PDB file of C-alpha atoms in Angstrom:
ATOM      1  CA  MET C   1     -73.841  -5.800  50.001  1.00 50.00           C
ATOM      2  CA  SER C   2     -73.268  -2.476  51.845  1.00 48.00           C
ATOM      3  CA  GLN C   3     -75.755  -3.150  54.724  1.00 53.00           C
ATOM      4  CA  ASN C   4     -73.152  -5.043  56.634  1.00 66.00           C
ATOM      5  CA  ILE C   5     -70.115  -2.893  55.771  1.00 77.00           C
ATOM      6  CA  ASP C   6     -68.798  -0.526  58.314  1.00 84.00           C
ATOM      7  CA  VAL C   7     -67.084   2.222  56.423  1.00 85.00           C
ATOM      8  CA  LEU C   8     -65.791   3.766  59.538  1.00 86.00           C
ATOM      9  CA  ALA C   9     -63.975   0.477  60.518  1.00 90.00           C
ATOM     10  CA  ILE C  10     -62.512   0.445  56.935  1.00 91.00           C
ATOM     11  CA  ALA C  11     -61.481   4.092  57.147  1.00 89.00           C
ATOM     12  CA  THR C  12     -59.522   3.510  60.261  1.00 90.00           C
ATOM     13  CA  LEU C  13     -57.577   0.575  58.882  1.00 92.00           C
ATOM     14  CA  PRO C  14     -53.893   1.028  58.025  1.00 93.00           C
ATOM     15  CA  GLU C  15     -53.455   1.893  54.283  1.00 91.00           C
ATOM     16  CA  GLN C  16     -52.469  -1.486  53.073  1.00 94.00           C
ATOM     17  CA  ASP C  17     -55.311  -3.185  54.982  1.00 95.00           C
ATOM     18  CA  ARG C  18     -57.815  -0.460  53.750  1.00 94.00           C
ATOM     19  CA  GLU C  19     -56.661  -1.106  50.178  1.00 94.00           C
ATOM     20  CA  ALA C  20     -57.076  -4.880  50.484  1.00 95.00           C
ATOM     21  CA  THR C  21     -60.551  -4.532  52.041  1.00 93.00           C
ATOM     22  CA  MET C  22     -61.592  -2.030  49.471  1.00 92.00           C
ATOM     23  CA  GLY C  23     -60.159  -4.096  46.644  1.00 92.00           C
ATOM     24  CA  GLN C  24     -62.349  -7.057  47.795  1.00 92.00           C
ATOM     25  CA  MET C  25     -65.367  -4.798  47.795  1.00 90.00           C
ATOM     26  CA  PHE C  26     -64.522  -3.622  44.271  1.00 88.00           C
ATOM     27  CA  GLN C  27     -64.450  -7.328  43.258  1.00 90.00           C
ATOM     28  CA  GLN C  28     -67.868  -7.866  44.656  1.00 91.00           C
ATOM     29  CA  LEU C  29     -69.271  -4.687  43.239  1.00 90.00           C
ATOM     30  CA  LEU C  30     -68.122  -4.860  39.624  1.00 88.00           C
ATOM     31  CA  PRO C  31     -70.125  -7.956  38.505  1.00 92.00           C
ATOM     32  CA  LEU C  32     -73.346  -6.439  39.780  1.00 93.00           C
ATOM     33  CA  SER C  33     -75.853  -4.632  37.542  1.00 94.00           C
ATOM     34  CA  ALA C  34     -75.537  -0.884  37.223  1.00 92.00           C
ATOM     35  CA  GLU C  35     -78.617  -0.511  39.364  1.00 94.00           C
ATOM     36  CA  GLN C  36     -77.215  -2.706  42.111  1.00 94.00           C
ATOM     37  CA  GLN C  37     -73.935  -0.805  42.006  1.00 93.00           C
ATOM     38  CA  LYS C  38     -75.757   2.466  42.279  1.00 95.00           C
ATOM     39  CA  GLU C  39     -77.581   1.367  45.356  1.00 94.00           C
ATOM     40  CA  ALA C  40     -74.493  -0.160  46.974  1.00 92.00           C
ATOM     41  CA  LEU C  41     -72.393   2.918  46.290  1.00 92.00           C
ATOM     42  CA  GLY C  42     -75.236   5.190  47.413  1.00 94.00           C
ATOM     43  CA  ASP C  43     -75.410   3.341  50.735  1.00 92.00           C
ATOM     44  CA  LEU C  44     -71.661   3.586  51.249  1.00 91.00           C
ATOM     45  CA  LEU C  45     -71.447   7.200  50.289  1.00 93.00           C
ATOM     46  CA  ARG C  46     -74.425   8.064  52.607  1.00 94.00           C
ATOM     47  CA  GLN C  47     -72.582   6.279  55.504  1.00 92.00           C
ATOM     48  CA  MET C  48     -69.338   8.000  54.658  1.00 93.00           C
ATOM     49  CA  GLY C  49     -71.145  11.464  54.464  1.00 93.00           C
ATOM     50  CA  GLU C  50     -73.005  10.954  57.734  1.00 93.00           C
ATOM     51  CA  LYS C  51     -70.335   9.296  59.840  1.00 92.00           C
ATOM     52  CA  ALA C  52     -66.830   9.738  58.527  1.00 93.00           C
ATOM     53  CA  SER C  53     -64.570  12.675  59.513  1.00 95.00           C
ATOM     54  CA  ASP C  54     -63.099  14.635  56.650  1.00 95.00           C
ATOM     55  CA  GLN C  55     -59.753  12.855  57.053  1.00 94.00           C
ATOM     56  CA  GLN C  56     -61.525   9.443  57.054  1.00 94.00           C
ATOM     57  CA  TYR C  57     -63.462  10.487  53.916  1.00 95.00           C
ATOM     58  CA  LEU C  58     -60.218  11.667  52.163  1.00 94.00           C
ATOM     59  CA  ASP C  59     -58.488   8.427  53.137  1.00 94.00           C
ATOM     60  CA  LEU C  60     -61.308   6.301  51.674  1.00 93.00           C
ATOM     61  CA  CYS C  61     -61.496   8.509  48.548  1.00 94.00           C
ATOM     62  CA  ALA C  62     -57.688   8.218  48.070  1.00 93.00           C
ATOM     63  CA  THR C  63     -57.802   4.447  48.322  1.00 94.00           C
ATOM     64  CA  ASN C  64     -60.808   4.241  46.037  1.00 93.00           C
ATOM     65  CA  LEU C  65     -59.055   6.458  43.456  1.00 95.00           C
ATOM     66  CA  LYS C  66     -56.007   4.290  43.606  1.00 95.00           C
ATOM     67  CA  LEU C  67     -58.107   1.099  43.038  1.00 95.00           C
ATOM     68  CA  ALA C  68     -60.306   2.654  40.383  1.00 94.00           C
ATOM     69  CA  ALA C  69     -57.259   3.845  38.408  1.00 95.00           C
ATOM     70  CA  MET C  70     -56.238   0.144  38.003  1.00 95.00           C
ATOM     71  CA  LEU C  71     -59.430  -0.592  36.132  1.00 94.00           C
ATOM     72  CA  PRO C  72     -59.450  -0.626  32.347  1.00 95.00           C
ATOM     73  CA  ASP C  73     -60.727   2.621  30.830  1.00 95.00           C
ATOM     74  CA  THR C  74     -64.063   1.148  29.726  1.00 95.00           C
ATOM     75  CA  THR C  75     -64.774  -0.341  33.190  1.00 93.00           C
ATOM     76  CA  LEU C  76     -63.617   2.842  34.973  1.00 94.00           C
ATOM     77  CA  LYS C  77     -65.930   5.016  32.832  1.00 95.00           C
ATOM     78  CA  GLN C  78     -68.901   2.802  33.661  1.00 94.00           C
ATOM     79  CA  PHE C  79     -67.997   2.801  37.343  1.00 93.00           C
ATOM     80  CA  LEU C  80     -67.566   6.619  37.467  1.00 94.00           C
ATOM     81  CA  ALA C  81     -70.923   7.048  35.768  1.00 95.00           C
ATOM     82  CA  VAL C  82     -72.655   4.860  38.339  1.00 95.00           C
ATOM     83  CA  ARG C  83     -70.872   6.675  41.179  1.00 95.00           C
ATOM     84  CA  MET C  84     -72.004  10.105  39.792  1.00 95.00           C
ATOM     85  CA  GLN C  85     -75.568   8.705  39.580  1.00 96.00           C
ATOM     86  CA  ALA C  86     -75.357   7.558  43.198  1.00 96.00           C
ATOM     87  CA  VAL C  87     -74.034  10.912  44.338  1.00 96.00           C
ATOM     88  CA  SER C  88     -76.854  12.717  42.457  1.00 96.00           C
ATOM     89  CA  GLU C  89     -79.375  10.909  44.547  1.00 96.00           C
ATOM     90  CA  LEU C  90     -77.809  11.783  47.934  1.00 97.00           C
ATOM     91  CA  PRO C  91     -79.299  14.658  49.942  1.00 97.00           C
ATOM     92  CA  PRO C  92     -77.729  17.933  48.698  1.00 97.00           C
ATOM     93  CA  ALA C  93     -75.424  18.456  51.708  1.00 97.00           C
ATOM     94  CA  LEU C  94     -73.951  14.939  51.465  1.00 96.00           C
ATOM     95  CA  ALA C  95     -73.563  15.300  47.641  1.00 97.00           C
ATOM     96  CA  GLU C  96     -71.718  18.632  48.105  1.00 97.00           C
ATOM     97  CA  ARG C  97     -69.490  17.084  50.801  1.00 96.00           C
ATOM     98  CA  ASP C  98     -68.662  14.229  48.454  1.00 96.00           C
ATOM     99  CA  ARG C  99     -67.800  16.566  45.557  1.00 95.00           C
ATOM    100  CA  THR C 100     -65.701  18.722  47.758  1.00 96.00           C
ATOM    101  CA  LEU C 101     -63.714  15.878  49.377  1.00 96.00           C
ATOM    102  CA  LEU C 102     -63.391  13.905  46.159  1.00 95.00           C
ATOM    103  CA  ARG C 103     -61.905  16.974  44.385  1.00 95.00           C
ATOM    104  CA  GLN C 104     -59.459  17.383  47.300  1.00 96.00           C
ATOM    105  CA  ALA C 105     -58.449  13.734  47.081  1.00 95.00           C
ATOM    106  CA  LEU C 106     -57.941  13.967  43.293  1.00 95.00           C
ATOM    107  CA  ASP C 107     -55.772  17.096  43.880  1.00 94.00           C
ATOM    108  CA  GLN C 108     -53.676  15.095  46.431  1.00 94.00           C
ATOM    109  CA  ALA C 109     -53.553  11.871  44.411  1.00 93.00           C
ATOM    110  CA  ASP C 110     -50.480  10.753  42.430  1.00 94.00           C
ATOM    111  CA  HIS C 111     -50.486  12.623  39.046  1.00 94.00           C
ATOM    112  CA  ALA C 112     -51.000   9.388  36.958  1.00 95.00           C
ATOM    113  CA  ILE C 113     -53.995   8.408  39.119  1.00 95.00           C
ATOM    114  CA  GLY C 114     -55.629  11.844  38.988  1.00 92.00           C
ATOM    115  CA  GLU C 115     -55.027  12.098  35.302  1.00 94.00           C
ATOM    116  CA  LYS C 116     -56.588   8.759  34.535  1.00 95.00           C
ATOM    117  CA  ILE C 117     -59.630   9.423  36.748  1.00 94.00           C
ATOM    118  CA  THR C 118     -60.209  12.933  35.453  1.00 92.00           C
ATOM    119  CA  ARG C 119     -59.844  11.700  31.840  1.00 94.00           C
ATOM    120  CA  ASN C 120     -62.498   9.026  32.329  1.00 94.00           C
ATOM    121  CA  MET C 121     -65.130  11.210  34.093  1.00 88.00           C
TER     122      MET C 121
END
């Protein structure tokens, strides 16, 4: 799934277009097995970590948080667990960058979004 996805192109889209594109990706990702989700997320996170500027990374995180917060709690918990597994398999510098920028995006997110994501982590 992620081999042909250009996260930099997605990151530079206007917010509504980025949200629509990421929403389609979520719809493709959720039916996959946990292992397939982890691999796809790992590939995307690695691309983001290696190629995206901090602002692009924050924009992608903000969009992902917004979309993830729309998921039912059970699905969100599973998604977040898979995402944390994917991050744990990244090189240490990329994993640290992800944690830092994700925390920043959570701090900047709408209160309801941040609260729901944090509650389900």
